mmCIF file of C-alpha atoms and ligand atoms in Angstrom:
data_model
loop_
_atom_site.group_PDB
_atom_site.id
_atom_site.type_symbol
_atom_site.label_atom_id
_atom_site.label_comp_id
_atom_site.label_asym_id
_atom_site.label_seq_id
_atom_site.Cartn_x
_atom_site.Cartn_y
_atom_site.Cartn_z
ATOM 1 C CA MET G 1 -3.294 0.757 6.779
ATOM 2 C CA VAL G 2 -0.648 2.141 4.467
ATOM 3 C CA SER G 3 1.930 -0.302 3.218
ATOM 4 C CA GLY G 4 5.619 -0.234 3.857
ATOM 5 C CA ASN G 5 6.563 0.031 7.464
ATOM 6 C CA LEU G 6 10.032 1.071 6.388
ATOM 7 C CA SER G 7 11.826 0.393 9.658
ATOM 8 C CA PHE G 8 14.715 -1.928 8.989
ATOM 9 C CA ASP G 9 15.384 -4.244 11.893
ATOM 10 C CA ALA G 10 15.307 -7.931 12.619
ATOM 11 C CA THR G 11 12.193 -7.997 14.811
ATOM 12 C CA VAL G 12 9.377 -10.299 13.742
ATOM 13 C CA MET G 13 6.822 -7.982 12.154
ATOM 14 C CA PHE G 14 4.732 -10.566 10.332
ATOM 15 C CA ASP G 15 4.258 -14.298 10.135
ATOM 16 C CA ASN G 16 5.991 -14.077 6.787
ATOM 17 C CA PRO G 17 4.863 -16.779 4.330
ATOM 18 C CA PHE G 18 7.078 -15.633 1.447
ATOM 19 C CA HIS G 19 10.275 -16.998 -0.092
ATOM 20 C CA ILE G 20 13.065 -14.970 -1.632
ATOM 21 C CA GLU G 21 12.174 -16.123 -5.190
ATOM 22 C CA ASP G 22 8.699 -14.626 -4.698
ATOM 23 C CA LEU G 23 10.308 -11.217 -5.300
ATOM 24 C CA LEU G 24 10.253 -12.163 -9.003
ATOM 25 C CA VAL G 25 6.530 -11.413 -8.949
ATOM 26 C CA LEU G 26 7.178 -7.642 -8.761
ATOM 27 C CA ASP G 27 7.155 -5.824 -12.093
ATOM 28 C CA CYS G 28 10.104 -3.773 -13.365
ATOM 29 C CA GLU G 29 8.642 -0.409 -12.301
ATOM 30 C CA THR G 30 7.996 -1.600 -8.747
ATOM 31 C CA MET G 31 11.420 -3.209 -8.480
ATOM 32 C CA LYS G 32 13.064 -0.045 -9.872
ATOM 33 C CA SER G 33 11.143 2.179 -7.465
ATOM 34 C CA ILE G 34 11.940 -0.028 -4.453
ATOM 35 C CA LEU G 35 15.643 -0.024 -5.285
ATOM 36 C CA LEU G 36 15.756 3.665 -6.149
ATOM 37 C CA HIS G 37 14.389 4.531 -2.721
ATOM 38 C CA ASN G 38 16.014 1.759 -0.656
ATOM 39 C CA HIS G 39 19.661 1.475 -1.497
ATOM 40 C CA SER G 40 21.457 2.550 1.651
ATOM 41 C CA GLY G 41 24.653 0.575 2.288
ATOM 42 C CA ALA G 42 22.902 -1.467 5.017
ATOM 43 C CA ILE G 43 19.956 -2.449 2.832
ATOM 44 C CA CYS G 44 22.148 -3.165 -0.165
ATOM 45 C CA THR G 45 24.350 -5.452 1.949
ATOM 46 C CA GLN G 46 21.355 -7.335 3.410
ATOM 47 C CA LEU G 47 19.836 -7.617 -0.042
ATOM 48 C CA ALA G 48 23.016 -9.146 -1.454
ATOM 49 C CA HIS G 49 23.254 -11.546 1.522
ATOM 50 C CA SER G 50 19.613 -12.555 1.124
ATOM 51 C CA LEU G 51 20.277 -13.479 -2.514
ATOM 52 C CA HIS G 52 23.009 -16.022 -1.714
ATOM 53 C CA GLY G 53 21.868 -19.199 -3.468
ATOM 54 C CA ALA G 54 19.010 -17.424 -5.258
ATOM 55 C CA SER G 55 18.302 -17.905 -8.973
ATOM 56 C CA ASP G 56 20.377 -16.044 -11.554
ATOM 57 C CA GLU G 57 17.204 -14.453 -12.867
ATOM 58 C CA LEU G 58 16.467 -12.827 -9.513
ATOM 59 C CA ILE G 59 20.045 -11.671 -8.945
ATOM 60 C CA GLN G 60 20.229 -10.191 -12.456
ATOM 61 C CA ARG G 61 16.909 -8.384 -11.914
ATOM 62 C CA PHE G 62 18.289 -6.678 -8.801
ATOM 63 C CA LEU G 63 21.573 -5.868 -10.514
ATOM 64 C CA ARG G 64 19.727 -4.304 -13.447
ATOM 65 C CA TYR G 65 17.719 -1.934 -11.290
ATOM 66 C CA LEU G 66 20.132 -1.182 -8.468
ATOM 67 C CA PRO G 67 21.500 2.376 -8.789
ATOM 68 C CA GLU G 68 24.954 2.274 -10.348
ATOM 69 C CA GLN G 69 26.764 3.581 -7.284
ATOM 70 C CA ARG G 70 25.639 0.497 -5.284
ATOM 71 C CA GLN G 71 26.464 -2.194 -7.795
ATOM 72 C CA ARG G 72 30.029 -2.737 -6.618
ATOM 73 C CA LEU G 73 28.978 -3.139 -2.986
ATOM 74 C CA PHE G 74 26.234 -5.544 -4.078
ATOM 75 C CA GLN G 75 28.673 -7.663 -6.164
ATOM 76 C CA GLN G 76 31.200 -7.722 -3.363
ATOM 77 C CA GLU G 77 28.595 -8.780 -0.749
ATOM 78 C CA ILE G 78 27.001 -11.413 -2.935
ATOM 79 C CA GLU G 79 30.408 -13.103 -3.274
ATOM 80 C CA ARG G 80 31.161 -12.967 0.467
ATOM 81 C CA ASP G 81 31.365 -16.299 2.361
ATOM 82 C CA LEU G 82 28.390 -16.498 4.706
ATOM 83 C CA ALA G 83 27.071 -19.033 7.177
ATOM 84 C CA PRO G 84 23.560 -20.366 6.325
ATOM 85 C CA ALA G 85 22.186 -18.611 9.441
ATOM 86 C CA GLU G 86 23.424 -15.240 8.138
ATOM 87 C CA VAL G 87 21.652 -15.824 4.819
ATOM 88 C CA ARG G 88 18.450 -16.829 6.645
ATOM 89 C CA THR G 89 18.552 -13.668 8.776
ATOM 90 C CA ALA G 90 19.123 -11.447 5.738
ATOM 91 C CA ARG G 91 16.244 -13.140 3.876
ATOM 92 C CA GLN G 92 13.925 -12.618 6.818
ATOM 93 C CA LEU G 93 14.821 -8.923 6.921
ATOM 94 C CA ILE G 94 14.305 -8.418 3.209
ATOM 95 C CA LEU G 95 11.046 -10.390 3.129
ATOM 96 C CA ASN G 96 9.711 -8.419 6.112
ATOM 97 C CA LYS G 97 10.715 -5.187 4.444
ATOM 98 C CA PHE G 98 8.859 -6.044 1.240
ATOM 99 C CA PHE G 99 6.030 -7.897 2.991
ATOM 100 C CA TRP G 100 3.247 -5.566 1.831
ATOM 101 C CA GLU G 101 4.438 -5.425 -1.779
ATOM 102 C CA LEU G 102 4.549 -9.234 -1.779
ATOM 103 C CA ILE G 103 1.015 -9.378 -0.346
ATOM 104 C CA TYR G 104 -0.277 -6.969 -3.035
ATOM 105 C CA TRP G 105 1.491 -8.735 -5.889
ATOM 106 C CA LYS G 106 1.657 -12.403 -4.893
ATOM 107 C CA THR G 107 -1.357 -12.979 -2.635
ATOM 108 C CA PRO G 108 -3.860 -10.178 -3.391
ATOM 109 C CA ASN G 109 -6.707 -12.381 -2.125
ATOM 110 C CA LEU G 110 -5.199 -12.182 1.354
ATOM 111 C CA TYR G 111 -5.167 -8.394 1.121
ATOM 112 C CA GLU G 112 -8.807 -8.506 0.061
ATOM 113 C CA GLU G 113 -9.596 -10.807 2.996
ATOM 114 C CA LEU G 114 -7.948 -8.377 5.420
ATOM 115 C CA THR G 115 -9.442 -5.172 4.079
ATOM 116 C CA GLU G 116 -12.993 -6.304 3.365
ATOM 117 C CA GLY G 117 -13.537 -6.050 7.133
ATOM 118 C CA GLU G 118 -11.814 -2.659 7.495
ATOM 119 C CA HIS G 119 -14.781 -0.413 6.795
ATOM 120 C CA LEU G 120 -14.035 3.241 6.143
ATOM 121 C CA HIS G 121 -16.056 5.679 8.242
ATOM 122 C CA PRO G 122 -19.133 6.474 6.068
ATOM 123 C CA GLY G 123 -18.904 10.134 7.161
ATOM 124 C CA ILE G 124 -15.786 10.500 4.997
ATOM 125 C CA PHE G 125 -17.708 9.918 1.772
ATOM 126 C CA GLN G 126 -20.737 11.873 3.006
ATOM 127 C CA ALA G 127 -18.473 14.852 3.681
ATOM 128 C CA LEU G 128 -16.804 14.473 0.271
ATOM 129 C CA GLN G 129 -20.074 13.878 -1.608
ATOM 130 C CA PRO G 130 -20.207 17.408 -3.161
ATOM 131 C CA ASP G 131 -16.781 16.672 -4.705
ATOM 132 C CA LEU G 132 -17.748 13.168 -5.855
ATOM 133 C CA ALA G 133 -21.398 13.127 -6.980
ATOM 134 C CA CYS G 134 -21.672 13.406 -10.801
ATOM 135 C CA LYS G 135 -17.899 14.022 -10.973
ATOM 136 C CA THR G 136 -14.962 12.363 -12.691
ATOM 137 C CA VAL G 137 -12.777 10.960 -9.939
ATOM 138 C CA LEU G 138 -9.305 9.446 -9.827
ATOM 139 C CA ASP G 139 -8.470 6.911 -7.085
ATOM 140 C CA VAL G 140 -4.683 6.396 -6.954
ATOM 141 C CA GLY G 141 -3.316 3.292 -5.234
ATOM 142 C CA ALA G 142 -6.846 1.950 -5.611
ATOM 143 C CA GLY G 143 -5.978 -1.606 -4.556
ATOM 144 C CA SER G 144 -9.024 -3.835 -4.918
ATOM 145 C CA GLY G 145 -11.321 -0.797 -5.040
ATOM 146 C CA ARG G 146 -12.443 -0.215 -1.462
ATOM 147 C CA ALA G 147 -12.626 3.587 -1.940
ATOM 148 C CA SER G 148 -13.526 3.481 -5.663
ATOM 149 C CA PHE G 149 -16.783 1.650 -4.867
ATOM 150 C CA GLU G 150 -17.528 4.116 -2.047
ATOM 151 C CA CYS G 151 -17.161 6.968 -4.568
ATOM 152 C CA ARG G 152 -19.723 5.283 -6.808
ATOM 153 C CA ARG G 153 -22.047 4.721 -3.840
ATOM 154 C CA VAL G 154 -22.224 8.495 -3.318
ATOM 155 C CA GLY G 155 -22.830 9.136 -7.013
ATOM 156 C CA ALA G 156 -19.471 9.597 -8.777
ATOM 157 C CA ALA G 157 -20.034 9.541 -12.547
ATOM 158 C CA LYS G 158 -16.736 7.860 -13.382
ATOM 159 C CA VAL G 159 -13.846 6.588 -11.262
ATOM 160 C CA TYR G 160 -10.412 5.973 -12.773
ATOM 161 C CA ALA G 161 -8.890 3.397 -10.436
ATOM 162 C CA VAL G 162 -5.107 3.455 -10.860
ATOM 163 C CA GLU G 163 -3.073 0.720 -9.181
ATOM 164 C CA PRO G 164 0.397 -0.788 -9.802
ATOM 165 C CA SER G 165 -0.225 -4.368 -8.611
ATOM 166 C CA SER G 166 -1.536 -6.639 -11.374
ATOM 167 C CA GLY G 167 -2.988 -9.007 -8.743
ATOM 168 C CA LEU G 168 -5.075 -6.309 -7.067
ATOM 169 C CA LEU G 169 -6.126 -4.946 -10.459
ATOM 170 C CA ARG G 170 -7.378 -8.428 -11.375
ATOM 171 C CA ILE G 171 -9.551 -8.544 -8.234
ATOM 172 C CA LEU G 172 -10.768 -5.007 -8.903
ATOM 173 C CA ARG G 173 -11.770 -5.931 -12.478
ATOM 174 C CA GLN G 174 -13.622 -9.031 -11.228
ATOM 175 C CA LYS G 175 -15.513 -6.998 -8.616
ATOM 176 C CA THR G 176 -16.302 -4.250 -11.129
ATOM 177 C CA ALA G 177 -17.773 -6.798 -13.561
ATOM 178 C CA ALA G 178 -19.687 -8.683 -10.834
ATOM 179 C CA ARG G 179 -21.308 -5.414 -9.729
ATOM 180 C CA GLY G 180 -22.049 -4.240 -13.291
ATOM 181 C CA GLU G 181 -19.829 -1.177 -12.835
ATOM 182 C CA GLN G 182 -17.655 -1.505 -15.971
ATOM 183 C CA GLN G 183 -18.992 1.729 -17.460
ATOM 184 C CA HIS G 184 -18.206 3.668 -14.305
ATOM 185 C CA ILE G 185 -15.077 2.213 -12.711
ATOM 186 C CA ILE G 186 -12.098 2.092 -15.056
ATOM 187 C CA PRO G 187 -9.143 0.174 -13.590
ATOM 188 C CA SER G 188 -5.690 0.778 -15.039
ATOM 189 C CA ALA G 189 -2.048 0.155 -14.221
ATOM 190 C CA GLY G 190 -0.174 3.195 -12.956
ATOM 191 C CA ARG G 191 1.629 4.776 -10.057
ATOM 192 C CA PHE G 192 1.704 8.075 -8.208
ATOM 193 C CA ASP G 193 4.611 9.221 -10.362
ATOM 194 C CA GLN G 194 3.023 7.965 -13.627
ATOM 195 C CA ILE G 195 -0.706 8.567 -13.635
ATOM 196 C CA PRO G 196 -2.020 7.414 -17.022
ATOM 197 C CA LEU G 197 -4.362 10.390 -17.542
ATOM 198 C CA PRO G 198 -4.067 13.713 -19.431
ATOM 199 C CA ASN G 199 -3.590 17.083 -17.748
ATOM 200 C CA GLN G 200 -6.675 18.551 -16.044
ATOM 201 C CA SER G 201 -8.831 15.518 -16.770
ATOM 202 C CA VAL G 202 -10.473 14.826 -13.369
ATOM 203 C CA ASP G 203 -12.560 16.833 -10.908
ATOM 204 C CA THR G 204 -11.371 15.066 -7.756
ATOM 205 C CA VAL G 205 -8.406 12.891 -6.785
ATOM 206 C CA ILE G 206 -8.621 10.538 -3.832
ATOM 207 C CA SER G 207 -6.095 8.141 -2.359
ATOM 208 C CA CYS G 208 -7.067 5.849 0.499
ATOM 209 C CA SER G 209 -4.420 4.349 2.759
ATOM 210 C CA ALA G 210 -1.932 4.575 -0.094
ATOM 211 C CA PHE G 211 -0.356 8.051 -0.449
ATOM 212 C CA THR G 212 2.496 8.819 1.961
ATOM 213 C CA ALA G 213 5.226 11.443 2.120
ATOM 214 C CA ALA G 214 7.757 8.778 1.082
ATOM 215 C CA ASP G 215 8.800 9.106 -2.564
ATOM 216 C CA GLU G 216 8.010 5.485 -3.445
ATOM 217 C CA GLN G 217 4.452 5.949 -2.169
ATOM 218 C CA GLY G 218 3.777 9.379 -3.614
ATOM 219 C CA GLY G 219 5.805 12.095 -1.907
ATOM 220 C CA ALA G 220 6.339 15.499 -3.528
ATOM 221 C CA SER G 221 6.496 14.114 -7.083
ATOM 222 C CA GLY G 222 3.284 12.125 -6.521
ATOM 223 C CA LEU G 223 1.547 15.265 -5.291
ATOM 224 C CA GLN G 224 2.703 17.151 -8.419
ATOM 225 C CA GLU G 225 1.343 14.377 -10.596
ATOM 226 C CA MET G 226 -2.045 14.427 -8.817
ATOM 227 C CA LEU G 227 -2.168 18.222 -9.277
ATOM 228 C CA ARG G 228 -1.319 17.810 -12.973
ATOM 229 C CA VAL G 229 -4.396 15.687 -13.709
ATOM 230 C CA LEU G 230 -6.726 17.784 -11.530
ATOM 231 C CA ARG G 231 -8.953 20.473 -13.094
ATOM 232 C CA PRO G 232 -8.752 23.987 -11.615
ATOM 233 C CA GLY G 233 -11.122 24.182 -8.637
ATOM 234 C CA GLY G 234 -10.740 20.431 -8.037
ATOM 235 C CA LYS G 235 -9.963 18.699 -4.753
ATOM 236 C CA ILE G 236 -7.441 16.096 -3.556
ATOM 237 C CA ALA G 237 -8.475 13.949 -0.571
ATOM 238 C CA ILE G 238 -5.910 11.790 1.193
ATOM 239 C CA ILE G 239 -8.059 9.338 3.128
ATOM 240 C CA TRP G 240 -6.819 7.480 6.236
ATOM 241 C CA PRO G 241 -3.310 8.957 6.161
ATOM 242 C CA ARG G 242 -0.442 7.682 8.312
ATOM 243 C CA SER G 243 -0.043 9.760 11.506
ATOM 244 C CA ALA G 244 3.619 10.141 10.558
ATOM 245 C CA ASP G 245 2.564 12.126 7.461
ATOM 246 C CA HIS G 246 0.213 14.650 9.101
ATOM 247 C CA GLU G 247 2.897 17.292 9.427
ATOM 248 C CA TRP G 248 4.085 16.842 5.823
ATOM 249 C CA LEU G 249 0.524 17.142 4.526
ATOM 250 C CA GLN G 250 -0.101 20.279 6.600
ATOM 251 C CA GLN G 251 3.141 21.794 5.326
ATOM 252 C CA HIS G 252 1.913 21.142 1.771
ATOM 253 C CA GLY G 253 -1.309 23.071 2.361
ATOM 254 C CA PHE G 254 -3.697 20.231 3.251
ATOM 255 C CA HIS G 255 -6.506 20.630 5.799
ATOM 256 C CA TYR G 256 -7.393 17.883 8.277
ATOM 257 C CA VAL G 257 -10.823 16.396 9.009
ATOM 258 C CA GLU G 258 -11.482 13.740 11.655
ATOM 259 C CA LEU G 259 -14.967 12.240 11.946
ATOM 260 C CA PRO G 260 -16.461 11.571 15.378
ATOM 261 C CA VAL G 261 -17.325 7.995 16.348
ATOM 262 C CA ALA G 262 -19.759 6.628 18.891
ATOM 263 C CA GLY G 263 -17.922 3.727 20.562
ATOM 264 C CA GLU G 264 -14.986 1.939 18.999
ATOM 265 C CA MET G 265 -14.438 1.219 15.307
ATOM 266 C CA THR G 266 -13.617 -2.436 14.687
ATOM 267 C CA VAL G 267 -12.222 -4.638 11.945
ATOM 268 C CA ALA G 268 -14.982 -7.125 11.109
ATOM 269 C CA PHE G 269 -13.385 -10.294 9.758
ATOM 270 C CA ARG G 270 -15.510 -12.532 7.512
ATOM 271 C CA SER G 271 -15.396 -15.480 9.953
ATOM 272 C CA TYR G 272 -13.724 -16.629 13.149
ATOM 273 C CA GLN G 273 -11.307 -18.749 11.127
ATOM 274 C CA SER G 274 -10.423 -15.769 8.926
ATOM 275 C CA ALA G 275 -9.897 -13.564 11.996
ATOM 276 C CA VAL G 276 -7.420 -16.086 13.449
ATOM 277 C CA HIS G 277 -5.703 -16.503 10.076
ATOM 278 C CA CYS G 278 -5.355 -12.736 9.499
ATOM 279 C CA ALA G 279 -4.191 -12.124 13.079
ATOM 280 C CA LYS G 280 -1.419 -14.719 12.683
ATOM 281 C CA LEU G 281 -0.409 -13.451 9.263
ATOM 282 C CA PHE G 282 -0.654 -9.677 9.574
ATOM 283 C CA TYR G 283 -0.408 -9.008 13.301
ATOM 284 C CA ALA G 284 2.208 -11.529 14.430
ATOM 285 C CA HIS G 285 4.087 -8.538 15.890
ATOM 286 C CA ASN G 286 1.098 -7.833 18.169
ATOM 287 C CA PRO G 287 -0.024 -11.039 19.952
ATOM 288 C CA ALA G 288 -2.790 -9.041 21.699
ATOM 289 C CA VAL G 289 -4.850 -9.315 18.502
ATOM 290 C CA LEU G 290 -4.938 -13.120 18.494
ATOM 291 C CA HIS G 291 -5.452 -13.200 22.279
ATOM 292 C CA TYR G 292 -8.423 -10.858 21.914
ATOM 293 C CA ILE G 293 -10.031 -12.959 19.154
ATOM 294 C CA GLU G 294 -9.573 -16.189 21.101
ATOM 295 C CA ALA G 295 -10.566 -14.822 24.506
ATOM 296 C CA GLN G 296 -13.694 -13.084 23.177
ATOM 297 C CA HIS G 297 -14.328 -15.720 20.498
ATOM 298 C CA THR G 298 -15.116 -12.821 18.184
ATOM 299 C CA THR G 299 -14.720 -11.759 14.561
ATOM 300 C CA ALA G 300 -14.695 -8.021 15.426
ATOM 301 C CA VAL G 301 -11.454 -6.529 16.710
ATOM 302 C CA PRO G 302 -11.227 -2.879 17.850
ATOM 303 C CA PHE G 303 -8.585 -0.802 16.053
ATOM 304 C CA SER G 304 -7.200 0.092 19.496
ATOM 305 C CA VAL G 305 -6.351 -3.609 20.074
ATOM 306 C CA ILE G 306 -4.731 -3.800 16.655
ATOM 307 C CA GLY G 307 -2.776 -0.655 17.520
ATOM 308 C CA MET G 308 -3.871 1.339 14.462
ATOM 309 C CA ASN G 309 -5.695 4.624 14.132
ATOM 310 C CA PRO G 310 -9.175 3.847 12.771
ATOM 311 C CA PRO G 311 -10.135 4.842 9.184
ATOM 312 C CA ARG G 312 -12.072 7.972 10.098
ATOM 313 C CA ASP G 313 -9.966 10.868 8.874
ATOM 314 C CA TYR G 314 -8.693 12.567 5.737
ATOM 315 C CA PHE G 315 -6.728 15.561 4.500
ATOM 316 C CA TRP G 316 -7.995 17.724 1.655
ATOM 317 C CA LEU G 317 -6.501 20.341 -0.640
ATOM 318 C CA CYS G 318 -8.247 22.495 -3.270
ATOM 319 C CA LEU G 319 -6.585 23.553 -6.481
ATOM 320 C CA ASP G 320 -7.321 27.248 -7.007
ATOM 321 C CA ARG G 321 -9.263 28.167 -10.122
HETATM 322 C C1 SAM D 401 -2.841 -0.244 1.846
HETATM 323 S S1 SAM D 401 -3.162 -0.450 0.146
HETATM 324 C C2 SAM D 401 -4.641 0.514 -0.064
HETATM 325 C C3 SAM D 401 -5.445 0.078 -1.253
HETATM 326 C C4 SAM D 401 -6.800 0.742 -1.390
HETATM 327 N N1 SAM D 401 -6.708 2.158 -1.635
HETATM 328 C C5 SAM D 401 -7.618 0.466 -0.168
HETATM 329 O O1 SAM D 401 -8.041 1.414 0.495
HETATM 330 O O2 SAM D 401 -7.843 -0.723 0.118
HETATM 331 C C6 SAM D 401 -1.915 0.550 -0.603
HETATM 332 C C7 SAM D 401 -2.002 0.501 -2.112
HETATM 333 O O3 SAM D 401 -1.091 1.434 -2.677
HETATM 334 C C8 SAM D 401 -0.508 0.831 -3.819
HETATM 335 N N2 SAM D 401 0.775 1.491 -4.097
HETATM 336 C C9 SAM D 401 1.994 1.241 -3.558
HETATM 337 N N3 SAM D 401 2.915 2.039 -4.112
HETATM 338 C C10 SAM D 401 2.269 2.806 -5.013
HETATM 339 C C11 SAM D 401 2.681 3.831 -5.919
HETATM 340 N N4 SAM D 401 3.947 4.237 -6.003
HETATM 341 N N5 SAM D 401 1.747 4.401 -6.706
HETATM 342 C C12 SAM D 401 0.442 4.023 -6.619
HETATM 343 N N6 SAM D 401 0.002 3.050 -5.791
HETATM 344 C C13 SAM D 401 0.899 2.469 -4.996
HETATM 345 C C14 SAM D 401 -0.364 -0.615 -3.444
HETATM 346 O O4 SAM D 401 -0.170 -1.451 -4.558
HETATM 347 C C15 SAM D 401 -1.662 -0.853 -2.700
HETATM 348 O O5 SAM D 401 -2.701 -1.227 -3.549
#
């Protein structure tokens, strides 16, 4: 599940637990990137409306990173007289828009709770084993390490796990230490457009449910950066891509692999209580998920009920020698 459903409407997408001041949790690079790629007139106006009554610190943060050509509109809209209901609506829109970033940064444990039950198809790592075993691997957008640990399981020598969110990096470091993997999994802060590694320093680059064609989640500049750190003859694997990005990936020379499954793949929540909690939090837009859990009294929910393609596919690209 790649973050950032970038549609911009007022529908309830999530049972959103966040408050506008929570946006202060994002670091400067993330804030800058969000504003660089989301500053249409409509978003800028809603952003300004959502910040009515917010702290000076938060308003100044947005003003600092908003592209110059939008600053006047922002100032004008932040001074506009608004009814409390208009501010509430704007806040809801903005918090829904940045829901996933807030989850990664503010409540990474909830992300861990959701994804620990989303098991990647083991055939993906079996198929990629020749490119992973005894190799130096980079996992970009590594999150709490779901794919990094899979790389180690099939014998990767070293995995550089690059991730922007400090909260997810903290969980990744804890898991790495608990599993005695500190010599092999090296977490560090970074982004698709700023990978903290030298040129031609890794054999294989992977990105699981993180790279998209959108510039703030990789895009053409992210692809260039992945190619920069890859050794000649190396491979990039984009695991569990968004369907919306298949065409873009094909146009950029990637090849598609989909693994067969016997029966349905499911999300296996850690407990019934956790399944209900996650369904209410993450799938409020799809009441069928909660209905399914309650009606079946189950902790395992098929991806088809959730309305997501299951994690059983990837795109790959080889860098010519
Ligand atoms: C859906 S999560 C996937 C995390 C992990 N790969 C996994 O499979 O669980 C998407 C991840 O991409 C990261 N991300 C978002 N924007 C990014 C960027 N510009 N560069 C690198 N990572 C980014 C997020 O912080 C988040 O950890």
